[in-house]
């Protein structure tokens, strides 16, 4: 049940990341047209940059879950299955620890920006926590994806990223 909820959450996060990618394209085309008309759209490069960050962070959990993250298995493939499992648990534990720290700091950054009413420095002024929140949400979702796969491996199941990577290889 929880796995299905997380799957939907990560999928929607991936869709949202895709929407931000499309938004980047729209902003770039709009700025090109504006320049052809001898004008500019204020802060469009800033919004495109925030869209890129949102797309990157919101896509982390989805791409991890689907097996799209790059993994180097040159050494681990030569190990026995039990040793591979131990190494995978250690790597997932290390990654979870690092991403948990990052999640805490990302959410704290958003909270501080909100608390101090920090605004952007560009031409268009807006609360800076609004574009920052995509980083906080994306990293927390990535942390949840790592935690779920760690639990799966510890309980003897195949991690989602390997399961989905195998499915993609079959297609």
Short mmCIF file of C-alpha atoms in Angstrom, two decimals:
data_model
loop_
_atom_site.label_atom_id
_atom_site.label_comp_id
_atom_site.label_asym_id
_atom_site.label_seq_id
_atom_site.Cartn_x
_atom_site.Cartn_y
_atom_site.Cartn_z
CA UNK A 1 0.00 0.00 0.00
CA UNK A 2 2.67 2.51 1.03
CA UNK A 3 4.80 1.50 -1.94
CA UNK A 4 1.95 2.35 -4.32
CA UNK A 5 1.43 5.73 -2.66
CA UNK A 6 5.14 6.49 -2.94
CA UNK A 7 5.15 5.30 -6.54
CA UNK A 8 2.35 7.74 -7.40
CA UNK A 9 4.07 10.52 -5.48
CA UNK A 10 7.39 9.95 -7.28
CA UNK A 11 5.63 9.69 -10.64
CA UNK A 12 3.80 12.97 -10.12
CA UNK A 13 7.04 14.56 -9.03
CA UNK A 14 8.55 13.33 -12.29
CA UNK A 15 5.62 14.82 -14.25
CA UNK A 16 6.12 18.11 -12.46
CA UNK A 17 9.83 18.00 -13.33
CA UNK A 18 8.82 17.52 -16.96
CA UNK A 19 6.45 20.50 -16.79
CA UNK A 20 9.32 22.66 -15.57
CA UNK A 21 11.43 21.47 -18.52
CA UNK A 22 8.65 22.52 -20.89
CA UNK A 23 8.45 25.86 -19.06
CA UNK A 24 12.16 26.42 -19.74
CA UNK A 25 11.52 25.92 -23.46
CA UNK A 26 8.57 28.31 -23.38
CA UNK A 27 10.59 30.97 -21.56
CA UNK A 28 13.51 30.67 -23.98
CA UNK A 29 11.24 30.93 -27.03
CA UNK A 30 9.36 33.86 -25.47
CA UNK A 31 12.64 35.70 -24.85
CA UNK A 32 13.82 35.02 -28.42
CA UNK A 33 10.58 36.43 -29.81
CA UNK A 34 10.80 39.41 -27.46
CA UNK A 35 14.35 40.16 -28.64
CA UNK A 36 13.22 39.94 -32.26
CA UNK A 37 10.69 42.63 -31.34
CA UNK A 38 13.47 44.73 -29.73
CA UNK A 39 12.31 44.19 -26.16
CA UNK A 40 13.03 41.86 -23.26
CA UNK A 41 11.00 39.97 -20.72
CA UNK A 42 12.17 40.94 -17.22
CA UNK A 43 13.82 38.21 -15.13
CA UNK A 44 13.14 35.46 -17.70
CA UNK A 45 16.66 34.07 -17.28
CA UNK A 46 16.10 33.95 -13.52
CA UNK A 47 12.80 32.05 -13.91
CA UNK A 48 14.40 29.68 -16.42
CA UNK A 49 17.19 28.99 -13.91
CA UNK A 50 14.69 28.29 -11.15
CA UNK A 51 12.76 26.04 -13.53
CA UNK A 52 15.95 24.11 -14.27
CA UNK A 53 16.60 23.65 -10.56
CA UNK A 54 12.99 22.60 -9.95
CA UNK A 55 13.16 20.11 -12.80
CA UNK A 56 16.42 18.66 -11.52
CA UNK A 57 15.37 18.29 -7.90
CA UNK A 58 11.80 17.14 -8.50
CA UNK A 59 13.08 14.53 -10.92
CA UNK A 60 15.53 12.93 -8.47
CA UNK A 61 13.16 10.44 -6.80
CA UNK A 62 11.44 9.52 -10.07
CA UNK A 63 14.68 8.88 -11.92
CA UNK A 64 16.13 6.92 -8.97
CA UNK A 65 12.98 4.81 -8.71
CA UNK A 66 12.99 4.08 -12.43
CA UNK A 67 16.65 3.00 -12.42
CA UNK A 68 17.83 5.97 -14.48
CA UNK A 69 20.61 7.09 -12.13
CA UNK A 70 24.05 6.08 -13.29
CA UNK A 71 25.54 3.20 -11.31
CA UNK A 72 28.99 1.78 -11.76
CA UNK A 73 28.89 -1.94 -11.04
CA UNK A 74 32.26 -2.90 -12.50
CA UNK A 75 33.60 -4.10 -9.15
CA UNK A 76 30.39 -5.21 -7.43
CA UNK A 77 29.42 -7.50 -10.32
CA UNK A 78 32.50 -9.60 -9.54
CA UNK A 79 31.42 -10.14 -5.91
CA UNK A 80 29.27 -12.99 -4.66
CA UNK A 81 25.53 -12.35 -4.24
CA UNK A 82 25.65 -12.13 -0.41
CA UNK A 83 28.57 -9.68 -0.54
CA UNK A 84 26.80 -7.64 -3.25
CA UNK A 85 23.78 -7.36 -0.97
CA UNK A 86 25.91 -6.18 1.97
CA UNK A 87 27.65 -3.61 -0.25
CA UNK A 88 24.28 -2.42 -1.57
CA UNK A 89 22.96 -2.01 1.98
CA UNK A 90 26.06 -0.03 2.98
CA UNK A 91 25.85 2.18 -0.11
CA UNK A 92 22.14 2.84 0.39
CA UNK A 93 22.75 3.56 4.08
CA UNK A 94 25.54 6.03 3.23
CA UNK A 95 23.42 7.68 0.51
CA UNK A 96 20.43 7.89 2.86
CA UNK A 97 22.57 9.51 5.54
CA UNK A 98 23.98 12.10 3.14
CA UNK A 99 20.62 12.88 1.51
CA UNK A 100 18.94 13.08 4.93
CA UNK A 101 21.42 15.77 5.95
CA UNK A 102 20.85 17.54 2.63
CA UNK A 103 17.05 17.26 3.10
CA UNK A 104 17.21 18.80 6.54
CA UNK A 105 19.38 21.68 5.33
CA UNK A 106 17.26 22.27 2.21
CA UNK A 107 14.05 22.46 4.24
CA UNK A 108 15.76 24.67 6.82
CA UNK A 109 16.93 27.01 4.03
CA UNK A 110 13.35 27.33 2.76
CA UNK A 111 12.10 27.91 6.31
CA UNK A 112 14.70 30.63 6.97
CA UNK A 113 13.91 32.36 3.69
CA UNK A 114 10.23 32.35 4.64
CA UNK A 115 10.93 33.41 8.24
CA UNK A 116 13.08 36.40 7.23
CA UNK A 117 10.84 37.39 4.29
CA UNK A 118 13.77 37.11 1.92
CA UNK A 119 13.00 38.37 -1.58
CA UNK A 120 14.73 37.92 -4.92
CA UNK A 121 17.38 40.37 -6.10
CA UNK A 122 16.15 40.54 -9.70
CA UNK A 123 13.93 43.07 -11.41
CA UNK A 124 10.78 41.24 -10.36
CA UNK A 125 10.61 40.87 -6.57
CA UNK A 126 9.06 37.72 -5.09
CA UNK A 127 9.60 35.64 -1.94
CA UNK A 128 12.68 33.50 -2.55
CA UNK A 129 11.25 30.54 -0.61
CA UNK A 130 8.83 29.90 -3.48
CA UNK A 131 11.46 28.72 -5.99
CA UNK A 132 13.54 27.17 -3.19
CA UNK A 133 10.73 24.86 -2.09
CA UNK A 134 11.15 22.65 -5.16
CA UNK A 135 14.65 21.80 -3.94
CA UNK A 136 13.37 20.95 -0.46
CA UNK A 137 10.52 18.79 -1.74
CA UNK A 138 12.67 17.08 -4.37
CA UNK A 139 15.44 16.14 -1.95
CA UNK A 140 12.96 14.90 0.68
CA UNK A 141 11.28 12.70 -1.95
CA UNK A 142 14.69 11.38 -3.00
CA UNK A 143 15.38 10.59 0.67
CA UNK A 144 12.09 8.65 0.87
CA UNK A 145 12.98 6.70 -2.28
CA UNK A 146 16.35 5.75 -0.78
CA UNK A 147 14.75 4.77 2.52
CA UNK A 148 12.17 2.58 0.80
CA UNK A 149 14.84 0.78 -1.25
CA UNK A 150 17.04 0.33 1.83
CA UNK A 151 14.11 -1.29 3.65
CA UNK A 152 13.40 -3.49 0.63
CA UNK A 153 17.02 -4.70 0.45
CA UNK A 154 17.28 -5.30 4.21
CA UNK A 155 14.09 -7.38 4.09
CA UNK A 156 15.47 -9.47 1.21
CA UNK A 157 13.52 -7.88 -1.63
CA UNK A 158 14.83 -6.42 -4.87
CA UNK A 159 15.22 -2.63 -4.74
CA UNK A 160 12.83 -0.70 -6.97
CA UNK A 161 15.62 0.82 -9.03
CA UNK A 162 16.91 -2.64 -10.00
CA UNK A 163 13.42 -3.97 -10.66
CA UNK A 164 12.57 -1.04 -12.94
CA UNK A 165 16.01 -1.10 -14.60
CA UNK A 166 15.46 -4.76 -15.52
CA UNK A 167 12.01 -3.91 -16.95
CA UNK A 168 13.51 -1.16 -19.11
CA UNK A 169 16.19 -3.55 -20.39
CA UNK A 170 13.49 -6.06 -21.40
CA UNK A 171 11.55 -3.45 -23.39
#
